[in-house]
Amino acid sequence: MVEDINNLKNIVRDRIDLTRDPTDEYIKDIIDKVIKEYSNKKYISVTKRYELGDKLFNSIRRLDVLQPLLEDKTITEIMINGKDNIFIEQNGRIVKIDSSFESITKLEDVIQQVVAKVNRIVNEASPIVDARLEDGSRINIVLPPIALNGPIVTIRKFPDKPITIEQLVKWNSLTDEIAEILEKMVRAKYNIFICGGTGSGKTTFLNVLSNFIPRDERIITIEDSAELQIRSVDNLVSLETRNENVEGKGQISIRDLIKSSLRMRPDRIVVGEVRGAEALDMLQAMNTGHDGSLSTGHANSTKDMLSRLETMILTGANMPLEAIRQQIASAVDIMVHLGRLRDKSRRVLEIVEIDKYEKGNIILNPLYEFQESDNTDHDKVQGELIQTGNKLIHRNKFNMAGIDIGEEI
């Protein structure tokens, strides 16, 4: 079948009149005629005709085998390891699919099509690129010689409609009670930092919390590749980083964008993810009148995230560790740790209050912790977030916002 598709593809290309502007309808018309001629020689069902037509059109006009994967709403991640190995994540499970690219050259052509649409460049001289597709999906590309087993493409897809807190509750990621508390914390302008491993749902959770921000506030979002879908705020500014050009100039970093955002009169700043020296700028923004700011970072626990923040700041600033820890303790109010459990479910594992800096250490006040139930098993994890018994220490922001939290926490 693959050989037949390649032969038919060559026939279609030979019949395209290059002196005219070939529209999609023109290409489809040629494909239909070629398939009809082919079916006269070799019987194929009506279903196979449609399937063959889609494959030929996608190969010639779209993104080849990648196109149907992008259009499938049930697929959340696409991983291409060279031309023959394509994996997808569907319903939380990663599986290998039968499709493959006809050649490395075809895969490279598709990659160039993708990056050209988003004004990015990727080649041997600059073999790594992060970008955002037109539908909002996040894409990472690594080319040889960095990638040893051929061009590597990883695409993280996002739903058309933002996931809501109600859906997270339905999926048992957290409870109704905790969802209400988090909503009140956002409205009261607590600075919240979300941490977790790869694929734990940090961006999704950040988006959910961002939609709790009151409509009358001015929000600046800062991301490597714009992914947030904030629909609840009218006065919204979305900023995205820019890679350097082929001459090594023109780069705009998250750090640059944070500094610029402070001149835009923001009520809150939402940083998609901090990875480096920009952590200090984010903390300083939280400490200088931009309460209610939100951000995320990669870490395996809240304590690990604090250590990572220290390391990030040290990479870009010559500051004593004591001063860094004081900055973190005074800037971040709440840390939410997310995890992906063995049954592939995504859960809130911990909610911790940053109490204070004392005697060289940041003092934490754990509020909620995930506990597995006695009847849990390997295939399906049972459990929920349980109150630790500790009460929220710093309640002044609730009082200033006029929000009654009562004895909930």
mmCIF file of C-alpha atoms in Angstrom:
data_model
loop_
_atom_site.group_PDB
_atom_site.id
_atom_site.type_symbol
_atom_site.label_atom_id
_atom_site.label_comp_id
_atom_site.label_asym_id
_atom_site.label_seq_id
_atom_site.Cartn_x
_atom_site.Cartn_y
_atom_site.Cartn_z
ATOM 1 C CA MET A 1 0.000 0.000 0.000
ATOM 2 C CA VAL A 2 2.845 2.397 0.857
ATOM 3 C CA GLU A 3 4.425 1.753 -2.533
ATOM 4 C CA ASP A 4 1.058 2.407 -4.242
ATOM 5 C CA ILE A 5 0.666 5.713 -2.366
ATOM 6 C CA ASN A 6 4.148 6.831 -3.419
ATOM 7 C CA ASN A 7 3.432 5.946 -7.064
ATOM 8 C CA LEU A 8 0.095 7.763 -7.013
ATOM 9 C CA LYS A 9 1.709 10.749 -5.336
ATOM 10 C CA ASN A 10 4.235 10.992 -8.167
ATOM 11 C CA ILE A 11 1.429 10.775 -10.751
ATOM 12 C CA VAL A 12 -0.505 13.584 -9.023
ATOM 13 C CA ARG A 13 2.581 15.790 -8.849
ATOM 14 C CA ASP A 14 3.320 15.221 -12.534
ATOM 15 C CA ARG A 15 -0.182 16.392 -13.434
ATOM 16 C CA ILE A 16 -0.083 19.616 -11.415
ATOM 17 C CA ASP A 17 0.195 22.620 -13.714
ATOM 18 C CA LEU A 18 2.963 24.676 -12.130
ATOM 19 C CA THR A 19 2.113 27.698 -14.314
ATOM 20 C CA ARG A 20 -1.047 28.298 -12.275
ATOM 21 C CA ASP A 21 -1.687 28.839 -8.589
ATOM 22 C CA PRO A 22 -2.768 25.364 -7.439
ATOM 23 C CA THR A 23 -5.678 25.718 -5.007
ATOM 24 C CA ASP A 24 -6.743 22.960 -2.608
ATOM 25 C CA GLU A 25 -9.777 22.244 -4.810
ATOM 26 C CA TYR A 26 -7.543 21.937 -7.887
ATOM 27 C CA ILE A 27 -5.242 19.453 -6.112
ATOM 28 C CA LYS A 28 -8.208 17.449 -4.778
ATOM 29 C CA ASP A 29 -9.703 17.264 -8.262
ATOM 30 C CA ILE A 30 -6.478 15.794 -9.668
ATOM 31 C CA ILE A 31 -6.266 13.336 -6.766
ATOM 32 C CA ASP A 32 -9.858 12.177 -7.367
ATOM 33 C CA LYS A 33 -9.161 11.534 -11.052
ATOM 34 C CA VAL A 34 -5.925 9.641 -10.307
ATOM 35 C CA ILE A 35 -7.645 7.453 -7.680
ATOM 36 C CA LYS A 36 -10.513 6.742 -10.089
ATOM 37 C CA GLU A 37 -8.033 5.573 -12.743
ATOM 38 C CA TYR A 38 -6.241 3.488 -10.127
ATOM 39 C CA SER A 39 -9.497 1.859 -8.946
ATOM 40 C CA ASN A 40 -10.322 0.833 -12.523
ATOM 41 C CA LYS A 41 -7.176 -1.287 -12.538
ATOM 42 C CA LYS A 42 -7.341 -2.492 -8.931
ATOM 43 C CA TYR A 43 -10.514 -2.738 -6.845
ATOM 44 C CA ILE A 44 -10.623 -0.643 -3.698
ATOM 45 C CA SER A 45 -13.639 0.023 -1.480
ATOM 46 C CA VAL A 46 -15.273 3.452 -1.153
ATOM 47 C CA THR A 47 -13.884 3.778 2.387
ATOM 48 C CA LYS A 48 -10.358 3.032 1.142
ATOM 49 C CA ARG A 49 -10.789 5.600 -1.648
ATOM 50 C CA TYR A 50 -11.567 8.342 0.878
ATOM 51 C CA GLU A 51 -8.683 7.212 3.086
ATOM 52 C CA LEU A 52 -6.289 7.153 0.122
ATOM 53 C CA GLY A 53 -7.475 10.579 -1.018
ATOM 54 C CA ASP A 54 -6.867 12.068 2.450
ATOM 55 C CA LYS A 55 -3.384 10.529 2.640
ATOM 56 C CA LEU A 56 -2.410 11.860 -0.781
ATOM 57 C CA PHE A 57 -3.794 15.336 -0.068
ATOM 58 C CA ASN A 58 -2.112 15.519 3.347
ATOM 59 C CA SER A 59 1.178 14.381 1.854
ATOM 60 C CA ILE A 60 1.107 16.897 -0.986
ATOM 61 C CA ARG A 61 -0.682 19.851 0.567
ATOM 62 C CA ARG A 62 -0.625 19.461 4.325
ATOM 63 C CA LEU A 63 1.683 17.877 6.917
ATOM 64 C CA ASP A 64 1.622 14.286 5.651
ATOM 65 C CA VAL A 65 1.029 11.667 8.404
ATOM 66 C CA LEU A 66 1.211 14.415 11.019
ATOM 67 C CA GLN A 67 -1.973 16.108 9.772
ATOM 68 C CA PRO A 68 -4.586 13.577 10.982
ATOM 69 C CA LEU A 69 -2.820 13.351 14.347
ATOM 70 C CA LEU A 70 -3.102 17.113 14.794
ATOM 71 C CA GLU A 71 -6.780 17.003 13.836
ATOM 72 C CA ASP A 72 -7.626 14.189 16.266
ATOM 73 C CA LYS A 73 -8.964 15.916 19.400
ATOM 74 C CA THR A 74 -8.434 12.810 21.554
ATOM 75 C CA ILE A 75 -4.640 12.910 21.074
ATOM 76 C CA THR A 76 -2.844 15.066 23.653
ATOM 77 C CA GLU A 77 0.799 14.472 22.680
ATOM 78 C CA ILE A 78 2.620 13.497 19.483
ATOM 79 C CA MET A 79 6.199 12.204 19.618
ATOM 80 C CA ILE A 80 8.139 11.627 16.388
ATOM 81 C CA ASN A 81 11.505 9.875 16.793
ATOM 82 C CA GLY A 82 12.836 9.820 13.243
ATOM 83 C CA LYS A 83 10.724 8.898 10.223
ATOM 84 C CA ASP A 84 9.590 5.425 11.385
ATOM 85 C CA ASN A 85 8.826 5.803 15.090
ATOM 86 C CA ILE A 86 5.718 7.828 15.874
ATOM 87 C CA PHE A 87 4.113 7.698 19.325
ATOM 88 C CA ILE A 88 0.962 9.366 20.598
ATOM 89 C CA GLU A 89 -0.555 9.957 24.023
ATOM 90 C CA GLN A 90 -4.266 9.187 24.072
ATOM 91 C CA ASN A 91 -6.409 8.882 27.210
ATOM 92 C CA GLY A 92 -3.265 9.104 29.319
ATOM 93 C CA ARG A 93 -1.571 6.167 27.550
ATOM 94 C CA ILE A 94 1.397 6.318 25.182
ATOM 95 C CA VAL A 95 1.246 3.993 22.164
ATOM 96 C CA LYS A 96 3.181 3.575 18.934
ATOM 97 C CA ILE A 97 1.176 3.961 15.715
ATOM 98 C CA ASP A 98 1.675 2.191 12.395
ATOM 99 C CA SER A 99 2.125 5.328 10.287
ATOM 100 C CA SER A 100 5.551 6.553 9.194
ATOM 101 C CA PHE A 101 7.044 9.176 6.900
ATOM 102 C CA GLU A 102 8.158 7.942 3.479
ATOM 103 C CA SER A 103 11.652 9.349 4.001
ATOM 104 C CA ILE A 104 13.795 11.528 6.244
ATOM 105 C CA THR A 105 13.574 14.192 3.539
ATOM 106 C CA LYS A 106 9.771 14.215 3.771
ATOM 107 C CA LEU A 107 9.905 14.569 7.562
ATOM 108 C CA GLU A 108 12.388 17.434 7.203
ATOM 109 C CA ASP A 109 10.080 19.118 4.649
ATOM 110 C CA VAL A 110 7.170 18.871 7.092
ATOM 111 C CA ILE A 111 9.331 20.362 9.859
ATOM 112 C CA GLN A 112 10.277 23.302 7.642
ATOM 113 C CA GLN A 113 6.602 23.833 6.761
ATOM 114 C CA VAL A 114 5.735 23.983 10.449
ATOM 115 C CA VAL A 115 8.487 26.391 11.533
ATOM 116 C CA ALA A 116 7.998 28.662 8.511
ATOM 117 C CA LYS A 117 4.372 29.260 9.541
ATOM 118 C CA VAL A 118 5.441 30.474 12.988
ATOM 119 C CA ASN A 119 8.427 32.539 11.790
ATOM 120 C CA ARG A 120 11.047 30.306 13.352
ATOM 121 C CA ILE A 121 14.218 28.825 11.862
ATOM 122 C CA VAL A 122 15.661 25.370 12.466
ATOM 123 C CA ASN A 123 18.660 23.882 10.642
ATOM 124 C CA GLU A 124 22.024 22.246 11.330
ATOM 125 C CA ALA A 125 23.450 25.540 12.556
ATOM 126 C CA SER A 126 20.491 26.073 14.897
ATOM 127 C CA PRO A 127 19.136 22.555 15.471
ATOM 128 C CA ILE A 128 16.748 23.198 18.393
ATOM 129 C CA VAL A 129 13.558 25.228 18.287
ATOM 130 C CA ASP A 130 10.494 25.747 20.478
ATOM 131 C CA ALA A 131 7.411 27.178 18.829
ATOM 132 C CA ARG A 132 3.633 27.398 18.912
ATOM 133 C CA LEU A 133 1.422 26.088 16.129
ATOM 134 C CA GLU A 134 -1.556 28.016 14.765
ATOM 135 C CA ASP A 135 -3.969 25.951 16.890
ATOM 136 C CA GLY A 136 -2.006 26.773 20.054
ATOM 137 C CA SER A 137 -0.168 23.450 20.302
ATOM 138 C CA ARG A 138 3.387 23.606 21.642
ATOM 139 C CA ILE A 139 6.117 22.068 19.481
ATOM 140 C CA ASN A 140 9.756 21.233 20.155
ATOM 141 C CA ILE A 141 12.091 20.192 17.329
ATOM 142 C CA VAL A 142 15.619 18.788 17.571
ATOM 143 C CA LEU A 143 17.547 17.998 14.398
ATOM 144 C CA PRO A 144 20.706 15.977 13.680
ATOM 145 C CA PRO A 145 23.566 16.104 14.526
ATOM 146 C CA ILE A 146 22.150 16.820 18.024
ATOM 147 C CA ALA A 147 19.480 14.140 17.614
ATOM 148 C CA LEU A 148 21.209 10.855 16.808
ATOM 149 C CA ASN A 149 18.192 8.889 15.567
ATOM 150 C CA GLY A 150 16.858 11.410 13.060
ATOM 151 C CA PRO A 151 14.709 14.543 13.412
ATOM 152 C CA ILE A 152 12.787 14.591 16.701
ATOM 153 C CA VAL A 153 9.427 16.364 16.938
ATOM 154 C CA THR A 154 7.374 16.629 20.139
ATOM 155 C CA ILE A 155 3.968 18.302 20.054
ATOM 156 C CA ARG A 156 1.896 19.058 23.150
ATOM 157 C CA LYS A 157 -1.714 19.667 22.120
ATOM 158 C CA PHE A 158 -4.267 21.674 24.054
ATOM 159 C CA PRO A 159 -8.065 21.468 24.054
ATOM 160 C CA ASP A 160 -10.118 24.008 22.089
ATOM 161 C CA LYS A 161 -12.014 24.879 25.247
ATOM 162 C CA PRO A 162 -9.954 25.538 28.396
ATOM 163 C CA ILE A 163 -10.275 22.900 31.107
ATOM 164 C CA THR A 164 -12.312 24.183 34.048
ATOM 165 C CA ILE A 165 -11.988 23.650 37.771
ATOM 166 C CA GLU A 166 -15.211 21.622 37.629
ATOM 167 C CA GLN A 167 -13.548 19.161 35.262
ATOM 168 C CA LEU A 168 -10.516 18.838 37.556
ATOM 169 C CA VAL A 169 -12.865 18.041 40.426
ATOM 170 C CA LYS A 170 -14.707 15.502 38.262
ATOM 171 C CA TRP A 171 -11.372 13.850 37.410
ATOM 172 C CA ASN A 172 -10.522 13.696 41.147
ATOM 173 C CA SER A 173 -7.520 15.984 40.779
ATOM 174 C CA LEU A 174 -8.809 17.914 43.787
ATOM 175 C CA THR A 175 -11.996 18.341 45.830
ATOM 176 C CA ASP A 176 -14.793 20.933 45.624
ATOM 177 C CA GLU A 177 -13.708 22.352 48.983
ATOM 178 C CA ILE A 178 -10.093 22.890 47.901
ATOM 179 C CA ALA A 179 -11.183 24.273 44.529
ATOM 180 C CA GLU A 180 -13.214 26.917 46.360
ATOM 181 C CA ILE A 181 -10.285 27.766 48.650
ATOM 182 C CA LEU A 182 -7.907 28.160 45.694
ATOM 183 C CA GLU A 183 -10.424 30.405 43.942
ATOM 184 C CA LYS A 184 -10.634 32.605 47.036
ATOM 185 C CA MET A 185 -6.820 32.706 47.272
ATOM 186 C CA VAL A 186 -6.548 33.929 43.677
ATOM 187 C CA ARG A 187 -9.217 36.575 44.233
ATOM 188 C CA ALA A 188 -7.458 37.664 47.450
ATOM 189 C CA LYS A 189 -4.174 38.071 45.509
ATOM 190 C CA TYR A 190 -2.075 35.376 47.106
ATOM 191 C CA ASN A 191 1.095 34.776 45.070
ATOM 192 C CA ILE A 192 0.816 31.142 43.976
ATOM 193 C CA PHE A 193 3.566 28.976 42.509
ATOM 194 C CA ILE A 194 2.668 25.669 40.817
ATOM 195 C CA CYS A 195 5.306 22.955 40.571
ATOM 196 C CA GLY A 196 5.455 19.398 39.278
ATOM 197 C CA GLY A 197 7.147 17.042 36.865
ATOM 198 C CA THR A 198 6.831 16.892 33.091
ATOM 199 C CA GLY A 199 3.263 16.161 32.025
ATOM 200 C CA SER A 200 1.816 16.670 35.504
ATOM 201 C CA GLY A 201 -0.606 19.371 34.290
ATOM 202 C CA LYS A 202 1.126 22.567 35.452
ATOM 203 C CA THR A 203 0.054 24.702 32.490
ATOM 204 C CA THR A 204 -3.509 23.379 32.650
ATOM 205 C CA PHE A 205 -3.690 24.141 36.372
ATOM 206 C CA LEU A 206 -2.174 27.594 35.878
ATOM 207 C CA ASN A 207 -4.808 28.301 33.236
ATOM 208 C CA VAL A 208 -7.585 27.187 35.589
ATOM 209 C CA LEU A 209 -6.348 29.458 38.397
ATOM 210 C CA SER A 210 -5.819 32.371 35.981
ATOM 211 C CA ASN A 211 -9.494 32.283 35.065
ATOM 212 C CA PHE A 212 -10.372 33.074 38.699
ATOM 213 C CA ILE A 213 -8.787 36.529 38.350
ATOM 214 C CA PRO A 214 -11.478 39.266 38.562
ATOM 215 C CA ARG A 215 -12.547 40.654 35.192
ATOM 216 C CA ASP A 216 -11.708 44.288 36.051
ATOM 217 C CA GLU A 217 -7.958 43.668 36.527
ATOM 218 C CA ARG A 218 -5.129 44.121 34.003
ATOM 219 C CA ILE A 219 -3.159 40.919 33.436
ATOM 220 C CA ILE A 220 0.182 40.430 31.661
ATOM 221 C CA THR A 221 0.987 36.840 30.660
ATOM 222 C CA ILE A 222 4.580 35.928 29.796
ATOM 223 C CA GLU A 223 5.452 32.613 28.137
ATOM 224 C CA ASP A 224 8.048 30.902 25.978
ATOM 225 C CA SER A 225 5.269 29.689 23.699
ATOM 226 C CA ALA A 226 1.839 31.178 24.358
ATOM 227 C CA GLU A 227 -0.435 28.440 25.727
ATOM 228 C CA LEU A 228 -2.636 30.075 28.345
ATOM 229 C CA GLN A 229 -6.301 30.507 27.457
ATOM 230 C CA ILE A 230 -7.558 33.171 29.830
ATOM 231 C CA ARG A 231 -11.149 34.009 28.912
ATOM 232 C CA SER A 232 -12.360 35.735 32.093
ATOM 233 C CA VAL A 233 -10.318 38.964 31.798
ATOM 234 C CA ASP A 234 -10.856 41.689 29.191
ATOM 235 C CA ASN A 235 -7.727 43.754 29.915
ATOM 236 C CA LEU A 236 -5.246 41.048 28.934
ATOM 237 C CA VAL A 237 -1.772 41.401 27.390
ATOM 238 C CA SER A 238 -0.062 38.212 26.157
ATOM 239 C CA LEU A 239 3.698 38.333 25.626
ATOM 240 C CA GLU A 240 5.837 35.618 24.041
ATOM 241 C CA THR A 241 9.620 35.214 23.894
ATOM 242 C CA ARG A 242 11.567 35.364 20.645
ATOM 243 C CA ASN A 243 14.602 33.316 19.673
ATOM 244 C CA GLU A 244 17.701 34.940 18.241
ATOM 245 C CA ASN A 245 17.921 35.220 14.443
ATOM 246 C CA VAL A 246 20.517 33.589 12.181
ATOM 247 C CA GLU A 247 22.935 36.389 13.044
ATOM 248 C CA GLY A 248 22.609 35.640 16.747
ATOM 249 C CA LYS A 249 20.644 38.841 17.425
ATOM 250 C CA GLY A 250 17.112 39.845 18.303
ATOM 251 C CA GLN A 251 16.484 37.442 21.180
ATOM 252 C CA ILE A 252 13.776 38.501 23.647
ATOM 253 C CA SER A 253 13.906 36.451 26.854
ATOM 254 C CA ILE A 254 11.373 35.922 29.628
ATOM 255 C CA ARG A 255 13.595 38.122 31.777
ATOM 256 C CA ASP A 256 13.297 40.946 29.214
ATOM 257 C CA LEU A 257 9.533 40.538 29.095
ATOM 258 C CA ILE A 258 9.135 40.595 32.890
ATOM 259 C CA LYS A 259 11.125 43.838 33.091
ATOM 260 C CA SER A 260 9.061 45.356 30.275
ATOM 261 C CA SER A 261 5.767 44.211 31.798
ATOM 262 C CA LEU A 262 6.433 46.254 34.946
ATOM 263 C CA ARG A 263 6.035 49.401 32.798
ATOM 264 C CA MET A 264 2.641 48.276 31.497
ATOM 265 C CA ARG A 265 0.746 48.949 34.731
ATOM 266 C CA PRO A 266 -0.169 45.342 35.444
ATOM 267 C CA ASP A 267 -2.358 44.312 38.362
ATOM 268 C CA ARG A 268 -0.932 40.802 38.074
ATOM 269 C CA ILE A 269 1.822 39.051 36.144
ATOM 270 C CA VAL A 270 1.430 35.433 35.073
ATOM 271 C CA VAL A 271 4.694 33.751 34.024
ATOM 272 C CA GLY A 272 4.106 30.457 32.206
ATOM 273 C CA GLU A 273 7.258 28.812 33.494
ATOM 274 C CA VAL A 274 10.505 29.945 35.093
ATOM 275 C CA ARG A 275 13.669 28.048 34.192
ATOM 276 C CA GLY A 276 16.559 30.386 34.865
ATOM 277 C CA ALA A 277 17.705 33.802 36.045
ATOM 278 C CA GLU A 278 14.265 35.304 35.349
ATOM 279 C CA ALA A 279 13.145 33.725 38.645
ATOM 280 C CA LEU A 280 14.656 36.703 40.492
ATOM 281 C CA ASP A 281 12.749 39.213 38.349
ATOM 282 C CA MET A 282 9.534 37.299 38.937
ATOM 283 C CA LEU A 283 10.064 37.276 42.724
ATOM 284 C CA GLN A 284 10.909 40.972 42.747
ATOM 285 C CA ALA A 285 7.717 41.706 40.792
ATOM 286 C CA MET A 286 5.727 39.772 43.406
ATOM 287 C CA ASN A 287 7.487 41.787 46.110
ATOM 288 C CA THR A 288 6.868 45.195 44.532
ATOM 289 C CA GLY A 289 3.116 45.620 44.396
ATOM 290 C CA HIS A 290 2.072 42.873 41.992
ATOM 291 C CA ASP A 291 0.331 40.573 44.436
ATOM 292 C CA GLY A 292 -1.724 37.775 42.971
ATOM 293 C CA SER A 293 0.929 36.786 40.458
ATOM 294 C CA LEU A 294 1.152 33.179 39.295
ATOM 295 C CA SER A 295 3.882 30.985 37.829
ATOM 296 C CA THR A 296 5.062 27.394 37.387
ATOM 297 C CA GLY A 297 8.285 25.423 37.542
ATOM 298 C CA HIS A 298 9.627 21.880 37.167
ATOM 299 C CA ALA A 299 10.280 20.028 40.429
ATOM 300 C CA ASN A 300 9.481 16.766 42.206
ATOM 301 C CA SER A 301 8.258 18.398 45.418
ATOM 302 C CA THR A 302 7.730 21.797 46.979
ATOM 303 C CA LYS A 303 11.076 21.566 48.783
ATOM 304 C CA ASP A 304 12.806 20.667 45.519
ATOM 305 C CA MET A 305 11.147 23.669 43.879
ATOM 306 C CA LEU A 306 12.505 26.006 46.542
ATOM 307 C CA SER A 307 16.006 24.606 45.958
ATOM 308 C CA ARG A 308 15.572 25.006 42.199
ATOM 309 C CA LEU A 309 14.476 28.627 42.611
ATOM 310 C CA GLU A 310 17.617 29.293 44.648
ATOM 311 C CA THR A 311 19.770 27.715 41.930
ATOM 312 C CA MET A 312 17.998 29.664 39.167
ATOM 313 C CA ILE A 313 18.602 32.968 40.909
ATOM 314 C CA LEU A 314 22.247 32.137 41.594
ATOM 315 C CA THR A 315 22.839 31.607 37.847
ATOM 316 C CA GLY A 316 22.009 35.230 37.125
ATOM 317 C CA ALA A 317 22.753 37.183 40.283
ATOM 318 C CA ASN A 318 25.656 37.507 42.662
ATOM 319 C CA MET A 319 23.613 37.351 45.856
ATOM 320 C CA PRO A 320 24.164 35.622 49.179
ATOM 321 C CA LEU A 321 21.974 32.569 49.717
ATOM 322 C CA GLU A 322 20.398 34.190 52.773
ATOM 323 C CA ALA A 323 19.153 37.125 50.689
ATOM 324 C CA ILE A 324 17.757 34.763 48.041
ATOM 325 C CA ARG A 325 15.833 32.738 50.607
ATOM 326 C CA GLN A 326 14.443 35.915 52.138
ATOM 327 C CA GLN A 327 13.253 36.998 48.678
ATOM 328 C CA ILE A 328 11.504 33.664 48.082
ATOM 329 C CA ALA A 329 9.887 33.577 51.520
ATOM 330 C CA SER A 330 8.521 37.101 51.228
ATOM 331 C CA ALA A 331 7.361 36.755 47.583
ATOM 332 C CA VAL A 332 5.658 33.350 47.356
ATOM 333 C CA ASP A 333 2.594 32.753 49.536
ATOM 334 C CA ILE A 334 1.347 29.350 48.378
ATOM 335 C CA MET A 335 2.951 26.433 46.526
ATOM 336 C CA VAL A 336 0.831 23.781 44.802
ATOM 337 C CA HIS A 337 2.588 20.540 43.880
ATOM 338 C CA LEU A 338 1.131 18.402 41.087
ATOM 339 C CA GLY A 339 2.053 14.846 40.175
ATOM 340 C CA ARG A 340 1.298 12.127 37.683
ATOM 341 C CA LEU A 341 0.616 8.878 39.495
ATOM 342 C CA ARG A 342 1.340 5.322 38.396
ATOM 343 C CA ASP A 343 -2.136 4.961 36.836
ATOM 344 C CA LYS A 344 -1.354 8.055 34.698
ATOM 345 C CA SER A 345 -3.855 10.228 36.576
ATOM 346 C CA ARG A 346 -2.855 13.794 37.385
ATOM 347 C CA ARG A 347 -3.467 14.902 40.975
ATOM 348 C CA VAL A 348 -2.757 17.776 43.324
ATOM 349 C CA LEU A 349 -0.357 16.140 45.776
ATOM 350 C CA GLU A 350 0.384 18.987 48.148
ATOM 351 C CA ILE A 351 -0.631 22.547 48.991
ATOM 352 C CA VAL A 352 1.872 24.366 51.183
ATOM 353 C CA GLU A 353 1.997 27.832 52.687
ATOM 354 C CA ILE A 354 5.373 29.605 52.738
ATOM 355 C CA ASP A 355 5.450 30.871 56.303
ATOM 356 C CA LYS A 356 8.685 32.821 56.779
ATOM 357 C CA TYR A 357 12.467 32.857 56.622
ATOM 358 C CA GLU A 358 14.067 31.957 59.938
ATOM 359 C CA LYS A 359 17.611 31.017 60.952
ATOM 360 C CA GLY A 360 18.800 30.334 57.439
ATOM 361 C CA ASN A 361 15.787 28.290 56.328
ATOM 362 C CA ILE A 362 12.429 28.822 54.639
ATOM 363 C CA ILE A 363 9.718 27.576 56.986
ATOM 364 C CA LEU A 364 6.867 25.696 55.299
ATOM 365 C CA ASN A 365 3.348 25.188 56.592
ATOM 366 C CA PRO A 366 1.762 22.174 54.814
ATOM 367 C CA LEU A 367 -2.005 22.640 54.471
ATOM 368 C CA TYR A 368 -3.075 19.645 52.377
ATOM 369 C CA GLU A 369 -1.382 16.368 51.402
ATOM 370 C CA PHE A 370 -2.516 13.577 49.094
ATOM 371 C CA GLN A 371 -3.104 10.256 50.829
ATOM 372 C CA GLU A 372 -3.810 6.955 49.107
ATOM 373 C CA SER A 373 -6.802 4.973 50.341
ATOM 374 C CA ASP A 374 -6.382 1.530 51.880
ATOM 375 C CA ASN A 375 -8.279 -0.068 48.971
ATOM 376 C CA THR A 376 -6.034 1.429 46.264
ATOM 377 C CA ASP A 377 -4.277 -0.855 43.794
ATOM 378 C CA HIS A 378 -1.660 -0.633 41.064
ATOM 379 C CA ASP A 379 -4.071 -0.088 38.173
ATOM 380 C CA LYS A 380 -6.247 2.565 39.784
ATOM 381 C CA VAL A 381 -5.001 4.881 42.522
ATOM 382 C CA GLN A 382 -7.648 5.783 45.113
ATOM 383 C CA GLY A 383 -7.102 8.686 47.468
ATOM 384 C CA GLU A 384 -7.682 12.372 48.100
ATOM 385 C CA LEU A 385 -6.183 15.564 49.466
ATOM 386 C CA ILE A 386 -6.416 15.544 53.245
ATOM 387 C CA GLN A 387 -6.066 18.535 55.552
ATOM 388 C CA THR A 388 -2.901 18.279 57.615
ATOM 389 C CA GLY A 389 -4.495 19.998 60.591
ATOM 390 C CA ASN A 390 -2.323 23.088 60.152
ATOM 391 C CA LYS A 391 -4.147 26.372 59.754
ATOM 392 C CA LEU A 392 -3.247 29.117 57.286
ATOM 393 C CA ILE A 393 -0.961 31.512 59.159
ATOM 394 C CA HIS A 394 -0.992 34.585 56.896
ATOM 395 C CA ARG A 395 -4.649 35.566 56.527
ATOM 396 C CA ASN A 396 -4.218 39.312 56.004
ATOM 397 C CA LYS A 397 -4.816 39.181 52.234
ATOM 398 C CA PHE A 398 -8.213 37.578 52.800
ATOM 399 C CA ASN A 399 -9.045 40.317 55.286
ATOM 400 C CA MET A 400 -7.901 43.086 52.921
ATOM 401 C CA ALA A 401 -9.951 41.609 50.070
ATOM 402 C CA GLY A 402 -13.011 41.289 52.297
ATOM 403 C CA ILE A 403 -13.187 37.537 51.711
ATOM 404 C CA ASP A 404 -14.444 35.404 54.552
ATOM 405 C CA ILE A 405 -12.449 32.172 54.705
ATOM 406 C CA GLY A 406 -13.900 31.161 58.075
ATOM 407 C CA GLU A 407 -12.411 28.008 59.524
ATOM 408 C CA GLU A 408 -11.970 26.282 56.134
ATOM 409 C CA ILE A 409 -8.185 26.359 56.472
#
